[in-house]
Structure formats: C-alpha cells, structure tokens
PDB file of C-alpha atoms in Angstrom:
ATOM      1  CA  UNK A 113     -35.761   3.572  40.351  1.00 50.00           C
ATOM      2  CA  UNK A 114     -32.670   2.474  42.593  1.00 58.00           C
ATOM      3  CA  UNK A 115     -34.081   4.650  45.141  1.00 71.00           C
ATOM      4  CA  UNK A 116     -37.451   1.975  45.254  1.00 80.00           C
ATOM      5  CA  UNK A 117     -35.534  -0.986  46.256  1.00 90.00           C
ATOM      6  CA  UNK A 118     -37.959  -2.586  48.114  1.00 94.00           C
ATOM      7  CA  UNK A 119     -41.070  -2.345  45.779  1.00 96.00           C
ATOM      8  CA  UNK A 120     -38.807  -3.536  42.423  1.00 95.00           C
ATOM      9  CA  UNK A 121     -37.876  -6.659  45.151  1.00 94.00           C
ATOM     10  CA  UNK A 122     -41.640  -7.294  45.688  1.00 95.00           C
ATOM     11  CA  UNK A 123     -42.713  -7.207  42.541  1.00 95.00           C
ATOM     12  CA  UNK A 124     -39.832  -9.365  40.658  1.00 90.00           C
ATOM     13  CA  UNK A 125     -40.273 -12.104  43.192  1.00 81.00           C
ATOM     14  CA  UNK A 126     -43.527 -12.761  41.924  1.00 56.00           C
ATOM     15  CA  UNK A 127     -43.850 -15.984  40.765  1.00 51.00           C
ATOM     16  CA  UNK A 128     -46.340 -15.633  37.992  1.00 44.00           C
ATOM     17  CA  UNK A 129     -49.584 -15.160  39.226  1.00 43.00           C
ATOM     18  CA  UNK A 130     -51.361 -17.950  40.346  1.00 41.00           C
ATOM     19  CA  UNK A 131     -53.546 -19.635  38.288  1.00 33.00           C
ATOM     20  CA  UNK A 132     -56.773 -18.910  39.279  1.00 32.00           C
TER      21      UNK A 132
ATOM     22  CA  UNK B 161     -48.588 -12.428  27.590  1.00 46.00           C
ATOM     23  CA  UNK B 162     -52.278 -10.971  26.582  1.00 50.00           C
ATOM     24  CA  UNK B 163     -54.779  -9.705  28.476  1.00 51.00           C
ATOM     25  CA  UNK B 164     -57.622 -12.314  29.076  1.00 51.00           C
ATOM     26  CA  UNK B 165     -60.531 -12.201  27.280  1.00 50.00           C
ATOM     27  CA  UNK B 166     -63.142 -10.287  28.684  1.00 46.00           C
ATOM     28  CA  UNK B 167     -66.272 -12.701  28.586  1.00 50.00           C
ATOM     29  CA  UNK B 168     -69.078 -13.032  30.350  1.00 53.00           C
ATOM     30  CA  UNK B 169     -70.308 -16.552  31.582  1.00 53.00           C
ATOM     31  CA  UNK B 170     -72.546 -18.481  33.849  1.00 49.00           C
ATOM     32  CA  UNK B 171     -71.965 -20.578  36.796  1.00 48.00           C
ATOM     33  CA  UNK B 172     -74.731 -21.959  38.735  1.00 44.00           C
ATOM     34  CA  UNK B 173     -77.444 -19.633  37.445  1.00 39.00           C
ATOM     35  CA  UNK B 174     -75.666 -16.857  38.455  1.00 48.00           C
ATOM     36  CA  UNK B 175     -74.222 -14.907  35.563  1.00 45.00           C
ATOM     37  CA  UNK B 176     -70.413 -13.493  36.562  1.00 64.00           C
ATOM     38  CA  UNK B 177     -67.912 -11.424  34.794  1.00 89.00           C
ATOM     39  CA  UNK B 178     -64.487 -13.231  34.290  1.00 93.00           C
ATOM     40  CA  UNK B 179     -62.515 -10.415  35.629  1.00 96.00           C
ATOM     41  CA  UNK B 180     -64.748  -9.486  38.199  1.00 96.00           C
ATOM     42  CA  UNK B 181     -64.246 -13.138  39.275  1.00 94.00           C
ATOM     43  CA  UNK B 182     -60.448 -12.709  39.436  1.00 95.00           C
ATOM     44  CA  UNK B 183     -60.565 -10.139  41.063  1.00 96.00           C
ATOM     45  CA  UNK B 184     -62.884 -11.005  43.500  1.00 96.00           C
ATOM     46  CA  UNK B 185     -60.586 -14.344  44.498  1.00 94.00           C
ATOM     47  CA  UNK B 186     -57.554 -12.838  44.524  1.00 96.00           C
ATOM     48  CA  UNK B 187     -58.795  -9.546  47.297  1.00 97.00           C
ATOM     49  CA  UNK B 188     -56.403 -10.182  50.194  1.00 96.00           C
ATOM     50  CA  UNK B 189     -57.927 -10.615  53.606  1.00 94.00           C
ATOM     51  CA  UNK B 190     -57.622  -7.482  56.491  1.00 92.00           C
ATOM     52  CA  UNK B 191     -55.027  -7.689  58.163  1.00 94.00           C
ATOM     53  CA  UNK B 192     -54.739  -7.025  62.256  1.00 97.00           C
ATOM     54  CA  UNK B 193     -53.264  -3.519  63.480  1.00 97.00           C
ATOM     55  CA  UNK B 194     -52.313  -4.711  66.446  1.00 96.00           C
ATOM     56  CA  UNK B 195     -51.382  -1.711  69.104  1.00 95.00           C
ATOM     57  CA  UNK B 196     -48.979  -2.110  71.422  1.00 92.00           C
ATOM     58  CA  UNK B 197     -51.220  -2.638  74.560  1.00 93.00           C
ATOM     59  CA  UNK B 198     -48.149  -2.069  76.784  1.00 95.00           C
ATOM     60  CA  UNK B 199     -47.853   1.585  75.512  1.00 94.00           C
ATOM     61  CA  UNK B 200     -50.543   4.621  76.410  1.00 93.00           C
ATOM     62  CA  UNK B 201     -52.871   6.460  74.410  1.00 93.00           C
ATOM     63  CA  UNK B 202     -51.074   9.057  72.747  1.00 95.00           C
ATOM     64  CA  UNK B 203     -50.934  10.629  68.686  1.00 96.00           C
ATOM     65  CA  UNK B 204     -47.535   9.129  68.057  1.00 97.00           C
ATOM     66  CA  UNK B 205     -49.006   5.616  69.351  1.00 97.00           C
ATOM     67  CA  UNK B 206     -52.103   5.924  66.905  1.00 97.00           C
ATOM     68  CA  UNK B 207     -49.965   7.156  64.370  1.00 98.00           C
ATOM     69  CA  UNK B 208     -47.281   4.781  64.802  1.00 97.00           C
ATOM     70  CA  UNK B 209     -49.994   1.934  64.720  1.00 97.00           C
ATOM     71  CA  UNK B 210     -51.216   3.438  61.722  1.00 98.00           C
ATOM     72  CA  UNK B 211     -47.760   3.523  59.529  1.00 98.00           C
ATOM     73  CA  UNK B 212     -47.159   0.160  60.583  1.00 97.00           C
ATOM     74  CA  UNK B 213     -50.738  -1.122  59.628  1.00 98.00           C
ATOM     75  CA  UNK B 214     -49.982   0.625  56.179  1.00 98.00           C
ATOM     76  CA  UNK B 215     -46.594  -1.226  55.672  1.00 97.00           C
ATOM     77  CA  UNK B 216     -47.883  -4.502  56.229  1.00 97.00           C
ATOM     78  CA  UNK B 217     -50.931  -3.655  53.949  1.00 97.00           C
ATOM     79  CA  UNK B 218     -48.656  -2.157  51.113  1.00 97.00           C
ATOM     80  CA  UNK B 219     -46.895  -5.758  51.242  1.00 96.00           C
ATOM     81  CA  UNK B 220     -50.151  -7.105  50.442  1.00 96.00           C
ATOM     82  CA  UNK B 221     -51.504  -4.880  47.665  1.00 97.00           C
ATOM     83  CA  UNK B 222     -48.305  -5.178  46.347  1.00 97.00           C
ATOM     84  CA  UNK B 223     -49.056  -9.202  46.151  1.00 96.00           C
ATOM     85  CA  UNK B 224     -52.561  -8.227  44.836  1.00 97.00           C
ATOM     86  CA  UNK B 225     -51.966  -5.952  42.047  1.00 98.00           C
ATOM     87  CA  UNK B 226     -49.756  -8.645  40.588  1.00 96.00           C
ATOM     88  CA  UNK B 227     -53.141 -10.415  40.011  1.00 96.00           C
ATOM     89  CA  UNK B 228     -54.778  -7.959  38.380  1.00 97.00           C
ATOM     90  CA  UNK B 229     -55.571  -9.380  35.051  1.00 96.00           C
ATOM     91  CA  UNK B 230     -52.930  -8.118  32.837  1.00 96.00           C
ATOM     92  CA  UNK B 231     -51.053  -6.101  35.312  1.00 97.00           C
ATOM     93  CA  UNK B 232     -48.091  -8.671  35.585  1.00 96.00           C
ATOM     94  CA  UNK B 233     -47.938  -8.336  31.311  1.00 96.00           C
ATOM     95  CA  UNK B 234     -46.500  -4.412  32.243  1.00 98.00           C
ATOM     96  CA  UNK B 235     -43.035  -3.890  32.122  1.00 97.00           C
ATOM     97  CA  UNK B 236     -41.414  -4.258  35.934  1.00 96.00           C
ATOM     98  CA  UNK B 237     -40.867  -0.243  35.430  1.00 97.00           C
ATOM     99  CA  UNK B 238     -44.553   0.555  34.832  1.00 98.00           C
ATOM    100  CA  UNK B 239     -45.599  -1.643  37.262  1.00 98.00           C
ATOM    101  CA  UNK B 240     -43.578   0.108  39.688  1.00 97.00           C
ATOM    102  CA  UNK B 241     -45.148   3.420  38.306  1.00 97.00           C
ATOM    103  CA  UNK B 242     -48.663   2.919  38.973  1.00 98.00           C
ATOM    104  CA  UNK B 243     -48.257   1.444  42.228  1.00 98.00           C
ATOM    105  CA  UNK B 244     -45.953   4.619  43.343  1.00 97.00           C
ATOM    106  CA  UNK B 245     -48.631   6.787  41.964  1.00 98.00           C
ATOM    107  CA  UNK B 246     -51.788   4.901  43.267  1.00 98.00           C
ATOM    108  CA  UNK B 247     -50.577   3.173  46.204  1.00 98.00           C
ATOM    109  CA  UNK B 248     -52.445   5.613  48.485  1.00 98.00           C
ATOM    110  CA  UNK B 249     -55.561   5.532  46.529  1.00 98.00           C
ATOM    111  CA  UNK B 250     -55.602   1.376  46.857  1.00 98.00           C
ATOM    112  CA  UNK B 251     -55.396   1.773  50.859  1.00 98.00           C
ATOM    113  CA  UNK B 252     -57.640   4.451  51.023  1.00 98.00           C
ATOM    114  CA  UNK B 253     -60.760   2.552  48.740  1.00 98.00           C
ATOM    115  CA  UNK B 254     -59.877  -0.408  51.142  1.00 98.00           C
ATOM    116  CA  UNK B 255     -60.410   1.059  54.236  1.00 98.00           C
ATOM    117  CA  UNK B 256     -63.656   2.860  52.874  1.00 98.00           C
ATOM    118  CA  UNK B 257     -64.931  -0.320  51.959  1.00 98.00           C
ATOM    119  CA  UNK B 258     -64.908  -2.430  55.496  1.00 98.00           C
ATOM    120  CA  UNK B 259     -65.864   1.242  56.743  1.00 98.00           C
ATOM    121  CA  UNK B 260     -69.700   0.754  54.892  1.00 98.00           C
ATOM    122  CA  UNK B 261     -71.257  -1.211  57.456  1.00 96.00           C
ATOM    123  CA  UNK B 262     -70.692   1.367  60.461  1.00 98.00           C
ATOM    124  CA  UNK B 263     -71.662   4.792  61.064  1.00 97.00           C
ATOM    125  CA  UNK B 264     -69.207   7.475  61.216  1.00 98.00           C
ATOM    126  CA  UNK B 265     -66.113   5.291  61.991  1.00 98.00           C
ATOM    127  CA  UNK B 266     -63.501   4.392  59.733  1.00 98.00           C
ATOM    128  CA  UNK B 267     -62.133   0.306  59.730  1.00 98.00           C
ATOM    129  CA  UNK B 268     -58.856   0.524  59.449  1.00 98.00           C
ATOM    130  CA  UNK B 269     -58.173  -2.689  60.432  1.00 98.00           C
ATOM    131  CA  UNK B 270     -60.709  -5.172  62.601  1.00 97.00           C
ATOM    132  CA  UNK B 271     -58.953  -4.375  65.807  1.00 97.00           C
ATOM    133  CA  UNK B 272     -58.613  -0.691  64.859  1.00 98.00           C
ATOM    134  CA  UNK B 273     -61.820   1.333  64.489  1.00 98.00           C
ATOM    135  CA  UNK B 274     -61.350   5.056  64.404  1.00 98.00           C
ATOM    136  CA  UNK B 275     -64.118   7.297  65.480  1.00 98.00           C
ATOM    137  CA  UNK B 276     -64.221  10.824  66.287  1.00 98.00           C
ATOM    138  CA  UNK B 277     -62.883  11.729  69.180  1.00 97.00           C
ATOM    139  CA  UNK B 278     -59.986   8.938  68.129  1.00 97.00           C
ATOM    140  CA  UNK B 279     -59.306  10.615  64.864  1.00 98.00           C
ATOM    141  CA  UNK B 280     -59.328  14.004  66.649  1.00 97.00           C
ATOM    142  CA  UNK B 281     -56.424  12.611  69.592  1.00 96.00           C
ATOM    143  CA  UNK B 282     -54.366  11.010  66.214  1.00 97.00           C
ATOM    144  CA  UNK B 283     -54.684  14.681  65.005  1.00 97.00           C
ATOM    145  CA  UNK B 284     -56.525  13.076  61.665  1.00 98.00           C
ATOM    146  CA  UNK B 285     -59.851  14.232  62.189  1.00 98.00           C
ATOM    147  CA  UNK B 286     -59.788  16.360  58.804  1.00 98.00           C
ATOM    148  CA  UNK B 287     -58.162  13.139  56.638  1.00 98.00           C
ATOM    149  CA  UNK B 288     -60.686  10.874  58.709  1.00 98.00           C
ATOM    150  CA  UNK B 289     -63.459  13.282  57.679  1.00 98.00           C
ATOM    151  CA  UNK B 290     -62.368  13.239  54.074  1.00 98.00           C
ATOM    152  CA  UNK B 291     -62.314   9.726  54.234  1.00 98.00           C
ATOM    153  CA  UNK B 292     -65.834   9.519  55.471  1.00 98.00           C
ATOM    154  CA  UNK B 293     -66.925  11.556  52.494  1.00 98.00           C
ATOM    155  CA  UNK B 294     -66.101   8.817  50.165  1.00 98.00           C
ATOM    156  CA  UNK B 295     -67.679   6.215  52.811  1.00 98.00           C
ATOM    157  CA  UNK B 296     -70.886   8.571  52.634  1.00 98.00           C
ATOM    158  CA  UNK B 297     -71.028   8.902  48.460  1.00 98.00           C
ATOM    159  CA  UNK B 298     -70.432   4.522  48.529  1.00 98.00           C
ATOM    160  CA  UNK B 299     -73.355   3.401  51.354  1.00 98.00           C
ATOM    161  CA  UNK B 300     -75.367   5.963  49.397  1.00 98.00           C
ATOM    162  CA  UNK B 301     -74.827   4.125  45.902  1.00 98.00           C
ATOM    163  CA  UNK B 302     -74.722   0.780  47.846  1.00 98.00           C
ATOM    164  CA  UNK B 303     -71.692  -0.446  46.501  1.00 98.00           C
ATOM    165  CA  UNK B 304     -71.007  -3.889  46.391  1.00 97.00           C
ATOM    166  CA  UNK B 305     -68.420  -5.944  46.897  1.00 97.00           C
ATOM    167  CA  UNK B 306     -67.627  -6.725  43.283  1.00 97.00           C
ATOM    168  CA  UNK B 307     -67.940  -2.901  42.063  1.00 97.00           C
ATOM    169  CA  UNK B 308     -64.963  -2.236  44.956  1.00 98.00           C
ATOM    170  CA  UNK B 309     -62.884  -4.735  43.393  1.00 98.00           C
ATOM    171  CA  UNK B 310     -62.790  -3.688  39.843  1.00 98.00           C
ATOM    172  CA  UNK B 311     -62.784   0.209  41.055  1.00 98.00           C
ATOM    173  CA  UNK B 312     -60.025  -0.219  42.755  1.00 98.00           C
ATOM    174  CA  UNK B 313     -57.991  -2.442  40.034  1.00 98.00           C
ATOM    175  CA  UNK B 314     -59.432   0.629  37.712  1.00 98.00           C
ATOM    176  CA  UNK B 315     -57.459   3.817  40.944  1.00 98.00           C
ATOM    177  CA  UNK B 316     -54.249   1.714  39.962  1.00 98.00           C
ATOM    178  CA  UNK B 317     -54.458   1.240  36.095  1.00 98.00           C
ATOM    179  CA  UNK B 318     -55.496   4.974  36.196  1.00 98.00           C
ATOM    180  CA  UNK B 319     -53.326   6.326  38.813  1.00 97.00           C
ATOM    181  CA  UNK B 320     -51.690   9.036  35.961  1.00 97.00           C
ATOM    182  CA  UNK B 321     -47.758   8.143  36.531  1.00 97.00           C
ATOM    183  CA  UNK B 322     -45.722  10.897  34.697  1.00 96.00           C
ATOM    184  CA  UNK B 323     -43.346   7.726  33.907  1.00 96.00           C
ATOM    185  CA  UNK B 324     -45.304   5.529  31.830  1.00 98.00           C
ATOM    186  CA  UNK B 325     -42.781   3.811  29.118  1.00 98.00           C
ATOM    187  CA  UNK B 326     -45.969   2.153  27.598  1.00 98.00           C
ATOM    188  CA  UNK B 327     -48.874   3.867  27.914  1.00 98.00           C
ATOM    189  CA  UNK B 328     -50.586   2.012  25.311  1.00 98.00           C
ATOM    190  CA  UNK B 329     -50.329  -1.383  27.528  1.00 98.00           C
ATOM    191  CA  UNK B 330     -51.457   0.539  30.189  1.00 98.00           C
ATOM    192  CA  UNK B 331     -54.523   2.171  28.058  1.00 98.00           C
ATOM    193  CA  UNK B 332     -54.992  -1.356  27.256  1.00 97.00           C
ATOM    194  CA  UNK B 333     -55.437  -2.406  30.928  1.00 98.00           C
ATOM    195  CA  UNK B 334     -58.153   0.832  31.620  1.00 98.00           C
ATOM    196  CA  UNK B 335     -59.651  -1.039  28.893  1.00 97.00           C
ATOM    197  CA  UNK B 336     -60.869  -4.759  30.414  1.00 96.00           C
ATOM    198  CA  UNK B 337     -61.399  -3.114  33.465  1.00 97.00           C
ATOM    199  CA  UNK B 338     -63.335  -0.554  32.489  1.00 97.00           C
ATOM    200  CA  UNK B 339     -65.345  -2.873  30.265  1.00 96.00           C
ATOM    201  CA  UNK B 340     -65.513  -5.662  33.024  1.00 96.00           C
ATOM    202  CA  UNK B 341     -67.128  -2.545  35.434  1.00 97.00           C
ATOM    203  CA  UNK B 342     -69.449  -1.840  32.507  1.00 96.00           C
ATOM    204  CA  UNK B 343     -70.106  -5.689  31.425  1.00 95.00           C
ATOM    205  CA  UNK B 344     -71.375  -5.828  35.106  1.00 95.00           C
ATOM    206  CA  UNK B 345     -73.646  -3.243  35.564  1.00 96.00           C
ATOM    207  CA  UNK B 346     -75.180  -3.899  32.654  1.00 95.00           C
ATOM    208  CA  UNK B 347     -75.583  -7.633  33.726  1.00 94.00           C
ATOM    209  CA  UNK B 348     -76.802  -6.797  37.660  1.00 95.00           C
ATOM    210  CA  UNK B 349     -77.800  -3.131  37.183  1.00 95.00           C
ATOM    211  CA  UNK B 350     -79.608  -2.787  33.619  1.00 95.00           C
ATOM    212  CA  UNK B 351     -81.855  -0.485  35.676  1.00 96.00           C
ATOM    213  CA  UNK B 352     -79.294   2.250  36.348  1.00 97.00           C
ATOM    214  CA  UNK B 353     -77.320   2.325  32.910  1.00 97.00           C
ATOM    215  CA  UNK B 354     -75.495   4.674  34.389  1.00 98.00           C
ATOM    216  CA  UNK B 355     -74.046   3.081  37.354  1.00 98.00           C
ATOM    217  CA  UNK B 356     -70.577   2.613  36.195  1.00 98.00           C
ATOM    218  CA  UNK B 357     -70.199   6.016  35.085  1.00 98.00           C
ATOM    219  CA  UNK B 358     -71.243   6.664  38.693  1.00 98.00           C
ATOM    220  CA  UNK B 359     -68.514   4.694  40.345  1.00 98.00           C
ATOM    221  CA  UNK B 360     -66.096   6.221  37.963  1.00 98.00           C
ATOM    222  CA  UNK B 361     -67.159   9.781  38.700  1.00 98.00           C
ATOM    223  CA  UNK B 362     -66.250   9.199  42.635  1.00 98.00           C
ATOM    224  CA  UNK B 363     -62.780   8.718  41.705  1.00 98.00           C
ATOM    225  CA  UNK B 364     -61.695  12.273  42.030  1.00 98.00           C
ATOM    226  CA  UNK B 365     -62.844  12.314  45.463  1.00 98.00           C
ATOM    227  CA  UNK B 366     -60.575   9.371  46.116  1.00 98.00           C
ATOM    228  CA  UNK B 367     -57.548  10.615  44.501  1.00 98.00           C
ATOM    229  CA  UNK B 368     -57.853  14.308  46.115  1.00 98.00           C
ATOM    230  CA  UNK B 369     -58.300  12.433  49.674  1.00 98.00           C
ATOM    231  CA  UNK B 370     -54.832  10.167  49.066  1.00 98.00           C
ATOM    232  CA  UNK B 371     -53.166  13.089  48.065  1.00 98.00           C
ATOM    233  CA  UNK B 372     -54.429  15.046  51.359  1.00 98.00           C
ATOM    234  CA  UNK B 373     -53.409  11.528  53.005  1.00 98.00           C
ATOM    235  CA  UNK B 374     -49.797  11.347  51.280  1.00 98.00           C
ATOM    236  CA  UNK B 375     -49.667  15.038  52.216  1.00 97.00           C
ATOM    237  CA  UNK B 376     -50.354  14.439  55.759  1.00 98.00           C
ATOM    238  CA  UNK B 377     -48.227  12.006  56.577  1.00 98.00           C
ATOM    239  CA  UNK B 378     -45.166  13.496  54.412  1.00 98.00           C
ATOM    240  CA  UNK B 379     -44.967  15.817  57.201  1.00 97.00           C
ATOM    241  CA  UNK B 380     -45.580  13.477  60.267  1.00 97.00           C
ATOM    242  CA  UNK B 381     -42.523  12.312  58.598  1.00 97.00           C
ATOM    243  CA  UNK B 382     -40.808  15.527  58.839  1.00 96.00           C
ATOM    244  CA  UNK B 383     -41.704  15.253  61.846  1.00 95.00           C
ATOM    245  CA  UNK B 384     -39.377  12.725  62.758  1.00 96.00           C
ATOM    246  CA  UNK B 385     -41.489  11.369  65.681  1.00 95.00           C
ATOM    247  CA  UNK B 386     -43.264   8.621  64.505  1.00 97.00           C
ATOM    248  CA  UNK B 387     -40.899   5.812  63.488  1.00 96.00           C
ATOM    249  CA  UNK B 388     -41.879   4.481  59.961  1.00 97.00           C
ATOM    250  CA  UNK B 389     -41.331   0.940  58.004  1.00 96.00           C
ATOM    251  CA  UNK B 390     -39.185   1.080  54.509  1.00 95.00           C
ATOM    252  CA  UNK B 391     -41.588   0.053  52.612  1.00 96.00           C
ATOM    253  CA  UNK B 392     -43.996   2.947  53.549  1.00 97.00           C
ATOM    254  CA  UNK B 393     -41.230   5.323  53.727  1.00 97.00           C
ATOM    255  CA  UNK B 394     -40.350   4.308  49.930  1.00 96.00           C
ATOM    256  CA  UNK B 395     -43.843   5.107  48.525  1.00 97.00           C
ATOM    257  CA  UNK B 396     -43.964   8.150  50.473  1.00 96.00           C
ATOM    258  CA  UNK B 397     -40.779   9.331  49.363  1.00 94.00           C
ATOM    259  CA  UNK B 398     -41.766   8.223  45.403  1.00 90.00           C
ATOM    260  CA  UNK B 399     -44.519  11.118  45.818  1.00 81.00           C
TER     261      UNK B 399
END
C-alpha cells in the first residue's frame, strides 16, 4: 500500500461525504 | 456507519429510487482534455492528451466513489482495493456513456472526440473499437442515464480485488446496488423483467475491454515516450 501514496491521500482527505 | 436503506419513494409524481438518486447527484461533470494547440498532430500528442485527460478524471472518480452509498463505510484499505482493481472499468463506462449520442466516435472528453482515422494515428484503433462494442450493446438497450450510474457504482463494488480484508462489507455493498438496479427496472421497466440482468450481463465486455485498455497503455509506458501523471502511473502500476 505505501507504493499508492497518492490514492490513500485522496481518499483520507475526504471529508465525509456530503450530505446529499 | 450503515448502509442506507434502500427505499423507494415519490417526488413529484415521479417515483425514484433513493440510491439511484444519490447517485445520480453526486456523477461528476466531464471534464475538458484540452490539447496543446501549440504542438502538431502526432501519437505521442494524442496519447499524451489522453493520459493526462485520465489523471484529471481519476481525481474525480476518486471524489465520486466516496459517494457511493456505503462505499466511504469500507475500510481505507478496501477502498483502495476496488478502486485499483476497477479504476479502468469506471473510465471506460464513462466515456461509453457521453459516446451514445454519436455514431462511431468515442467522447472522451467534449473537446476530444475520437473517430477513426484519429484512433488509427493514436495507434488505438483496436481499444477504440473495443470500446465501441460496449457503446453498440448500450444504444441498442437504450440505456439511460440512471442505469449508467448504478452500473457503474455496481464495475467498482464488483471489481474482484484479490485484497479484500472484508468481503462481507463489500458483498454487502453488491447488495443495495444491485437491488437499487433491480428496484428500478422493476419501477420504469416492469415490461422487460429482465433488464437488469441485461445490464449486468454486459459487464464482462467492460471488464475484458479495461483490461485490453490497462494492457495497452502498460506498454506505452514501457515505452517511455509519452510522459504520464502520478496518479495514473499509480493505478497502472497497482495492475
């Protein structure tokens, strides 16, 4: 997984999704 | 943390799926491709076009699948799983879809509309053709817009990652989405009660096409000619 550094980042700085 | 209720309710006469109503709201707009305008017509422009169109659209499915009812409930680690397994897959169904309207060209992106002789100078005219396949089976069936949606929530759920830590919570996901696809049809298509089976039975086509794609563009990589975002380079490298 360290190798997918730039997916892990775009996932965890979800905020929660939005509330839709 | 649980997975919405799948329901079925009514708003202005029109009766809706919940999920289908997510997902529906939260499908991202196209985005632009924009070539370089300053650079000639060459394969390594198209294809360089191409891997940068796909970066920028990875950011945004990325965005998406995180509101795919239930999806953010998955551990960070599955999550990651079924988007390096299906990533391809997403793109792929995305590109077929804005592709319905026309006639033997493939939408990649507003301002970029491959057609033959195009796909041929990119050296994709095999992919492209694949591509059209799935375009042909869809116009055929008449797809609609909220069918694409949940189809293509369902190529991620089921994208068959060899590193599932919880494949129940992932079964669990298949679930609503397959039952939202079948709540649907039987809702707008009671005539054809066997319309989502349909839709689900083209998604071997897709999945043999993204591999072909993730194939294809594993060795432009090789290559070394075409110069490639991270992000892209990431998923390719995850397959």
């Amino acid at each position: 997984k360290e190798k997918h550094k730039i997916l892990h980042q775009l996932l965890q700085n979800s905020t929660s999704p939005v509330d839709l | 943390n649980a997975l919405p209720q799948k329901k079925t309710f009514s708003v202005g006469g029109v009766v809706e799926n919940k999920v289908v109503s997510l997902l529906l709201v939260a499908e991202p707009e196209g985005i632009f491709a924009m070539p370089d305008p300053t650079v000639p017509e060459s394969d390594i422009k198209a294809l360089t076009t191409l891997c940068d169109l796909a970066d920028r659209e990875l950011v945004v499915n990325i965005g998406w699948a995180k509101h795919i009812p239930g999806f953010p409930s998955l551990s960070l680690a599955d999550q990651m799983s079924l988007l390096q397994s299906g990533w391809m897959e997403i793109l792929i169904l995305r590109v077929v879809f804005r592709s319905l309207a026309l006639e033997d060209k493939l939408v990649y992106a507003e301002d970029y509309i491959m057609d033959e002789e195009q796909s041929k100078l990119a050296g994709l005219l095999d992919l492209n053709n694949a591509i059209l396949q799935l375009v042909k089976k869809y116009k055929t069936m008449g797809l609609e817009k909220e069918e694409f949606v949940v189809l293509k929530a369902i190529a991620l759920a089921n994208s068959d990652s060899m590193q599932i830590e919880d494949s129940e919570a992932v079964q669990r996901l298949q679930d609503v989405l397959h039952g939202a696809l079948q709540d649907y049809e039987a809702t707008n298509h009671p005539e054809d009660p066997r319309r989502a089976g349909k839709l689900i039975m083209t998604l071997p086509l897709l999945r043999q096409t993204a591999a072909r794609a993730v194939q294809h563009f594993c060795s432009i990589k090789q290559d070394g000619r075409v110069p490639m975002h991270k992000l892209f380079l990431e998923l390719l490298e995850a397959k």
